[in-house]
Amino acid sequence: MNKFLALVVLEIKSIFADRSILLTMFGGIIMYSILYPLPYSQQVARNVEIVVIDYDRSSMSRELIRMVNATPDTHITGQVNSVKEAEALIETGATKGFLIIPEHFRRDLYMEKAVTLSLGGDASYFMTYSTIASGILKAGGTLSAKIKVVRLTVDKENMLLAKQQWQPASLNLQPVFNQRNGYLDYVVPAVFILILQQTLLIVSGILSGGQNERSRAKEQGYWLTASPTLLLLARCFVFLSLYLVFSLYYFGFALDMYGVNRLAAAWDIIKLLVPFLLAVVCLGVALGQLYNQAETATQVILFSSMPVLFSSGFIWPISEIPAWLVTVSQLFPSTAAIQGLLQLNQMGADFEMVRHFQTQLLIQCFAYALLAIMLLAYKQRKYRINAGARLPK
């Protein structure tokens, strides 16, 4: 026990003596908790600015314009006379899209002819473009329904019966999990898991890489003389203690600050987070033995962030990801943790329904711990032999 506590103290000193670790661990955790949710803070696109090209200039076209402007999706900033003018406004960023009302719009509607409403916009911003299309479709559908109902009432049908004939069945859509149909509730909790993993891998790699540098410089530190198993346990204890606090900040204060739903009990979240963090620490220690320089950890982990994110199965459907890539993604603790946490905390699943994710994380923890101990022992033998070879005869 005395040796373990001594190693814990030495590990704490090593961590808090390295500015790169402190900046990544404390600065990164806080900074990412603010920067990552910002793009999703508005949940969905609303009041996208568009202009109108009205070739009909009738009372019916003006009513359509009012309806389009009344939807929460679009906001009409003005009218122009041609498509070229609208395209010029889009290129300068003055507007995001345009609606074209064709000539004889009113006449064709009353004659029950098909009418085509055209729209344009910058499709490189697919969310903005789809929001414009949604707003115009809503307004066009409402106007079409109004005309049909009016036509039925002219044919001696009462208003209530006319509405029933026009829409005999109605849908009452109620989201089960994401009540606001936004991105914040869906993306941010999963991204927080990824941030915890990537920063923990970086700081663990910086610590191991820095110690490897010092070993190559003939420094015989505690990491070369301590038992590999005790050293790993001490490092796991220190990083787990720190990152549990960060996890409570992320899944407590930060989620409340952004108004993200929390359906799981705190104890259930902790039961999933503890094996996740331990698996990440053991993986970080194992990878750290492969770094000859502290800077390598940041480069490797940041380069792998996007593949890990998109293969985790919450941004891109798992069914659309190649099977071999899905298999590879299971090696990362974040994959099981993200799926488990989303089901537990965002969908309200019982812990028994996500227990297999906990089991997967525990298996990863055990496997990566064995790998880390073997690599630590190998490094110790290597640098001890090298140090002995340099001793004068």
JSON list of N, CA and C in Angstrom, two decimals, residues 73-112:
[
{"chain": "A", "resi": 73, "resn": "ASP", "atom": "N", "xyz": [-39.84, 28.58, -40.66]},
{"chain": "A", "resi": 73, "resn": "ASP", "atom": "CA", "xyz": [-38.64, 28.17, -41.38]},
{"chain": "A", "resi": 73, "resn": "ASP", "atom": "C", "xyz": [-38.02, 29.30, -42.18]},
{"chain": "A", "resi": 74, "resn": "THR", "atom": "N", "xyz": [-38.85, 30.15, -42.77]},
{"chain": "A", "resi": 74, "resn": "THR", "atom": "CA", "xyz": [-38.34, 31.15, -43.71]},
{"chain": "A", "resi": 74, "resn": "THR", "atom": "C", "xyz": [-38.76, 32.56, -43.31]},
{"chain": "A", "resi": 75, "resn": "HIS", "atom": "N", "xyz": [-37.94, 33.51, -43.75]},
{"chain": "A", "resi": 75, "resn": "HIS", "atom": "CA", "xyz": [-38.23, 34.94, -43.55]},
{"chain": "A", "resi": 75, "resn": "HIS", "atom": "C", "xyz": [-37.93, 35.67, -44.85]},
{"chain": "A", "resi": 76, "resn": "ILE", "atom": "N", "xyz": [-38.97, 36.27, -45.45]},
{"chain": "A", "resi": 76, "resn": "ILE", "atom": "CA", "xyz": [-38.81, 36.96, -46.73]},
{"chain": "A", "resi": 76, "resn": "ILE", "atom": "C", "xyz": [-38.30, 38.37, -46.48]},
{"chain": "A", "resi": 77, "resn": "THR", "atom": "N", "xyz": [-37.15, 38.67, -47.06]},
{"chain": "A", "resi": 77, "resn": "THR", "atom": "CA", "xyz": [-36.53, 40.00, -46.86]},
{"chain": "A", "resi": 77, "resn": "THR", "atom": "C", "xyz": [-36.87, 40.98, -47.97]},
{"chain": "A", "resi": 78, "resn": "GLY", "atom": "N", "xyz": [-37.45, 40.50, -49.07]},
{"chain": "A", "resi": 78, "resn": "GLY", "atom": "CA", "xyz": [-37.79, 41.41, -50.16]},
{"chain": "A", "resi": 78, "resn": "GLY", "atom": "C", "xyz": [-38.10, 40.66, -51.43]},
{"chain": "A", "resi": 79, "resn": "GLN", "atom": "N", "xyz": [-38.35, 41.41, -52.49]},
{"chain": "A", "resi": 79, "resn": "GLN", "atom": "CA", "xyz": [-38.64, 40.84, -53.80]},
{"chain": "A", "resi": 79, "resn": "GLN", "atom": "C", "xyz": [-37.65, 41.37, -54.81]},
{"chain": "A", "resi": 80, "resn": "VAL", "atom": "N", "xyz": [-37.31, 40.54, -55.78]},
{"chain": "A", "resi": 80, "resn": "VAL", "atom": "CA", "xyz": [-36.42, 40.93, -56.87]},
{"chain": "A", "resi": 80, "resn": "VAL", "atom": "C", "xyz": [-37.12, 40.61, -58.18]},
{"chain": "A", "resi": 81, "resn": "ASN", "atom": "N", "xyz": [-36.53, 41.08, -59.28]},
{"chain": "A", "resi": 81, "resn": "ASN", "atom": "CA", "xyz": [-37.19, 40.95, -60.58]},
{"chain": "A", "resi": 81, "resn": "ASN", "atom": "C", "xyz": [-36.70, 39.78, -61.43]},
{"chain": "A", "resi": 82, "resn": "SER", "atom": "N", "xyz": [-35.57, 39.20, -61.07]},
{"chain": "A", "resi": 82, "resn": "SER", "atom": "CA", "xyz": [-35.03, 38.13, -61.90]},
{"chain": "A", "resi": 82, "resn": "SER", "atom": "C", "xyz": [-34.21, 37.16, -61.06]},
{"chain": "A", "resi": 83, "resn": "VAL", "atom": "N", "xyz": [-33.96, 35.98, -61.65]},
{"chain": "A", "resi": 83, "resn": "VAL", "atom": "CA", "xyz": [-33.15, 34.96, -60.98]},
{"chain": "A", "resi": 83, "resn": "VAL", "atom": "C", "xyz": [-31.71, 35.45, -60.82]},
{"chain": "A", "resi": 84, "resn": "LYS", "atom": "N", "xyz": [-31.22, 36.19, -61.80]},
{"chain": "A", "resi": 84, "resn": "LYS", "atom": "CA", "xyz": [-29.85, 36.69, -61.73]},
{"chain": "A", "resi": 84, "resn": "LYS", "atom": "C", "xyz": [-29.64, 37.59, -60.51]},
{"chain": "A", "resi": 85, "resn": "GLU", "atom": "N", "xyz": [-30.64, 38.44, -60.25]},
{"chain": "A", "resi": 85, "resn": "GLU", "atom": "CA", "xyz": [-30.54, 39.31, -59.06]},
{"chain": "A", "resi": 85, "resn": "GLU", "atom": "C", "xyz": [-30.51, 38.47, -57.79]},
{"chain": "A", "resi": 86, "resn": "ALA", "atom": "N", "xyz": [-31.36, 37.44, -57.74]},
{"chain": "A", "resi": 86, "resn": "ALA", "atom": "CA", "xyz": [-31.40, 36.58, -56.55]},
{"chain": "A", "resi": 86, "resn": "ALA", "atom": "C", "xyz": [-30.08, 35.83, -56.38]},
{"chain": "A", "resi": 87, "resn": "GLU", "atom": "N", "xyz": [-29.52, 35.33, -57.47]},
{"chain": "A", "resi": 87, "resn": "GLU", "atom": "CA", "xyz": [-28.23, 34.61, -57.39]},
{"chain": "A", "resi": 87, "resn": "GLU", "atom": "C", "xyz": [-27.11, 35.53, -56.93]},
{"chain": "A", "resi": 88, "resn": "ALA", "atom": "N", "xyz": [-27.16, 36.79, -57.38]},
{"chain": "A", "resi": 88, "resn": "ALA", "atom": "CA", "xyz": [-26.14, 37.75, -56.95]},
{"chain": "A", "resi": 88, "resn": "ALA", "atom": "C", "xyz": [-26.23, 38.00, -55.45]},
{"chain": "A", "resi": 89, "resn": "LEU", "atom": "N", "xyz": [-27.45, 38.06, -54.91]},
{"chain": "A", "resi": 89, "resn": "LEU", "atom": "CA", "xyz": [-27.63, 38.25, -53.47]},
{"chain": "A", "resi": 89, "resn": "LEU", "atom": "C", "xyz": [-27.12, 37.04, -52.69]},
{"chain": "A", "resi": 90, "resn": "ILE", "atom": "N", "xyz": [-27.34, 35.84, -53.24]},
{"chain": "A", "resi": 90, "resn": "ILE", "atom": "CA", "xyz": [-26.85, 34.63, -52.57]},
{"chain": "A", "resi": 90, "resn": "ILE", "atom": "C", "xyz": [-25.33, 34.61, -52.56]},
{"chain": "A", "resi": 91, "resn": "GLU", "atom": "N", "xyz": [-24.71, 35.00, -53.66]},
{"chain": "A", "resi": 91, "resn": "GLU", "atom": "CA", "xyz": [-23.25, 34.99, -53.74]},
{"chain": "A", "resi": 91, "resn": "GLU", "atom": "C", "xyz": [-22.62, 35.97, -52.75]},
{"chain": "A", "resi": 92, "resn": "THR", "atom": "N", "xyz": [-23.29, 37.08, -52.50]},
{"chain": "A", "resi": 92, "resn": "THR", "atom": "CA", "xyz": [-22.76, 38.05, -51.54]},
{"chain": "A", "resi": 92, "resn": "THR", "atom": "C", "xyz": [-23.13, 37.73, -50.10]},
{"chain": "A", "resi": 93, "resn": "GLY", "atom": "N", "xyz": [-23.98, 36.73, -49.91]},
{"chain": "A", "resi": 93, "resn": "GLY", "atom": "CA", "xyz": [-24.39, 36.36, -48.56]},
{"chain": "A", "resi": 93, "resn": "GLY", "atom": "C", "xyz": [-25.53, 37.18, -48.02]},
{"chain": "A", "resi": 94, "resn": "ALA", "atom": "N", "xyz": [-26.16, 38.03, -48.87]},
{"chain": "A", "resi": 94, "resn": "ALA", "atom": "CA", "xyz": [-27.26, 38.87, -48.41]},
{"chain": "A", "resi": 94, "resn": "ALA", "atom": "C", "xyz": [-28.53, 38.06, -48.18]},
{"chain": "A", "resi": 95, "resn": "THR", "atom": "N", "xyz": [-28.65, 36.93, -48.84]},
{"chain": "A", "resi": 95, "resn": "THR", "atom": "CA", "xyz": [-29.80, 36.05, -48.65]},
{"chain": "A", "resi": 95, "resn": "THR", "atom": "C", "xyz": [-29.36, 34.61, -48.83]},
{"chain": "A", "resi": 96, "resn": "LYS", "atom": "N", "xyz": [-30.19, 33.68, -48.42]},
{"chain": "A", "resi": 96, "resn": "LYS", "atom": "CA", "xyz": [-29.84, 32.26, -48.48]},
{"chain": "A", "resi": 96, "resn": "LYS", "atom": "C", "xyz": [-30.54, 31.51, -49.61]},
{"chain": "A", "resi": 97, "resn": "GLY", "atom": "N", "xyz": [-31.61, 32.10, -50.17]},
{"chain": "A", "resi": 97, "resn": "GLY", "atom": "CA", "xyz": [-32.33, 31.40, -51.22]},
{"chain": "A", "resi": 97, "resn": "GLY", "atom": "C", "xyz": [-33.41, 32.28, -51.82]},
{"chain": "A", "resi": 98, "resn": "PHE", "atom": "N", "xyz": [-34.17, 31.71, -52.76]},
{"chain": "A", "resi": 98, "resn": "PHE", "atom": "CA", "xyz": [-35.23, 32.48, -53.41]},
{"chain": "A", "resi": 98, "resn": "PHE", "atom": "C", "xyz": [-36.37, 31.56, -53.80]},
{"chain": "A", "resi": 99, "resn": "LEU", "atom": "N", "xyz": [-37.56, 32.15, -53.94]},
{"chain": "A", "resi": 99, "resn": "LEU", "atom": "CA", "xyz": [-38.77, 31.45, -54.37]},
{"chain": "A", "resi": 99, "resn": "LEU", "atom": "C", "xyz": [-39.27, 32.10, -55.65]},
{"chain": "A", "resi": 100, "resn": "ILE", "atom": "N", "xyz": [-39.62, 31.27, -56.64]},
{"chain": "A", "resi": 100, "resn": "ILE", "atom": "CA", "xyz": [-40.15, 31.77, -57.90]},
{"chain": "A", "resi": 100, "resn": "ILE", "atom": "C", "xyz": [-41.63, 31.39, -57.99]},
{"chain": "A", "resi": 101, "resn": "ILE", "atom": "N", "xyz": [-42.49, 32.40, -58.09]},
{"chain": "A", "resi": 101, "resn": "ILE", "atom": "CA", "xyz": [-43.92, 32.17, -58.31]},
{"chain": "A", "resi": 101, "resn": "ILE", "atom": "C", "xyz": [-44.18, 32.38, -59.79]},
{"chain": "A", "resi": 102, "resn": "PRO", "atom": "N", "xyz": [-44.64, 31.35, -60.51]},
{"chain": "A", "resi": 102, "resn": "PRO", "atom": "CA", "xyz": [-44.74, 31.45, -61.97]},
{"chain": "A", "resi": 102, "resn": "PRO", "atom": "C", "xyz": [-45.89, 32.36, -62.41]},
{"chain": "A", "resi": 103, "resn": "GLU", "atom": "N", "xyz": [-45.82, 32.75, -63.65]},
{"chain": "A", "resi": 103, "resn": "GLU", "atom": "CA", "xyz": [-46.88, 33.55, -64.25]},
{"chain": "A", "resi": 103, "resn": "GLU", "atom": "C", "xyz": [-48.15, 32.69, -64.35]},
{"chain": "A", "resi": 104, "resn": "HIS", "atom": "N", "xyz": [-49.31, 33.33, -64.24]},
{"chain": "A", "resi": 104, "resn": "HIS", "atom": "CA", "xyz": [-50.62, 32.67, -64.29]},
{"chain": "A", "resi": 104, "resn": "HIS", "atom": "C", "xyz": [-50.81, 31.71, -63.11]},
{"chain": "A", "resi": 105, "resn": "PHE", "atom": "N", "xyz": [-50.16, 32.00, -62.00]},
{"chain": "A", "resi": 105, "resn": "PHE", "atom": "CA", "xyz": [-50.26, 31.15, -60.80]},
{"chain": "A", "resi": 105, "resn": "PHE", "atom": "C", "xyz": [-51.70, 31.09, -60.30]},
{"chain": "A", "resi": 106, "resn": "ARG", "atom": "N", "xyz": [-52.35, 32.25, -60.19]},
{"chain": "A", "resi": 106, "resn": "ARG", "atom": "CA", "xyz": [-53.72, 32.30, -59.68]},
{"chain": "A", "resi": 106, "resn": "ARG", "atom": "C", "xyz": [-54.69, 31.63, -60.64]},
{"chain": "A", "resi": 107, "resn": "ARG", "atom": "N", "xyz": [-54.55, 31.91, -61.92]},
{"chain": "A", "resi": 107, "resn": "ARG", "atom": "CA", "xyz": [-55.46, 31.34, -62.93]},
{"chain": "A", "resi": 107, "resn": "ARG", "atom": "C", "xyz": [-55.37, 29.81, -62.96]},
{"chain": "A", "resi": 108, "resn": "ASP", "atom": "N", "xyz": [-54.14, 29.31, -62.95]},
{"chain": "A", "resi": 108, "resn": "ASP", "atom": "CA", "xyz": [-53.96, 27.85, -63.04]},
{"chain": "A", "resi": 108, "resn": "ASP", "atom": "C", "xyz": [-54.50, 27.13, -61.81]},
{"chain": "A", "resi": 109, "resn": "LEU", "atom": "N", "xyz": [-54.36, 27.76, -60.65]},
{"chain": "A", "resi": 109, "resn": "LEU", "atom": "CA", "xyz": [-54.90, 27.14, -59.43]},
{"chain": "A", "resi": 109, "resn": "LEU", "atom": "C", "xyz": [-56.41, 27.00, -59.51]},
{"chain": "A", "resi": 110, "resn": "TYR", "atom": "N", "xyz": [-57.10, 28.05, -59.96]},
{"chain": "A", "resi": 110, "resn": "TYR", "atom": "CA", "xyz": [-58.56, 27.99, -60.03]},
{"chain": "A", "resi": 110, "resn": "TYR", "atom": "C", "xyz": [-59.05, 27.08, -61.15]},
{"chain": "A", "resi": 111, "resn": "MET", "atom": "N", "xyz": [-58.20, 26.88, -62.15]},
{"chain": "A", "resi": 111, "resn": "MET", "atom": "CA", "xyz": [-58.56, 25.96, -63.24]},
{"chain": "A", "resi": 111, "resn": "MET", "atom": "C", "xyz": [-58.12, 24.54, -62.95]},
{"chain": "A", "resi": 112, "resn": "GLU", "atom": "N", "xyz": [-57.60, 24.32, -61.72]},
{"chain": "A", "resi": 112, "resn": "GLU", "atom": "CA", "xyz": [-57.17, 22.99, -61.26]},
{"chain": "A", "resi": 112, "resn": "GLU", "atom": "C", "xyz": [-56.05, 22.42, -62.12]}
]
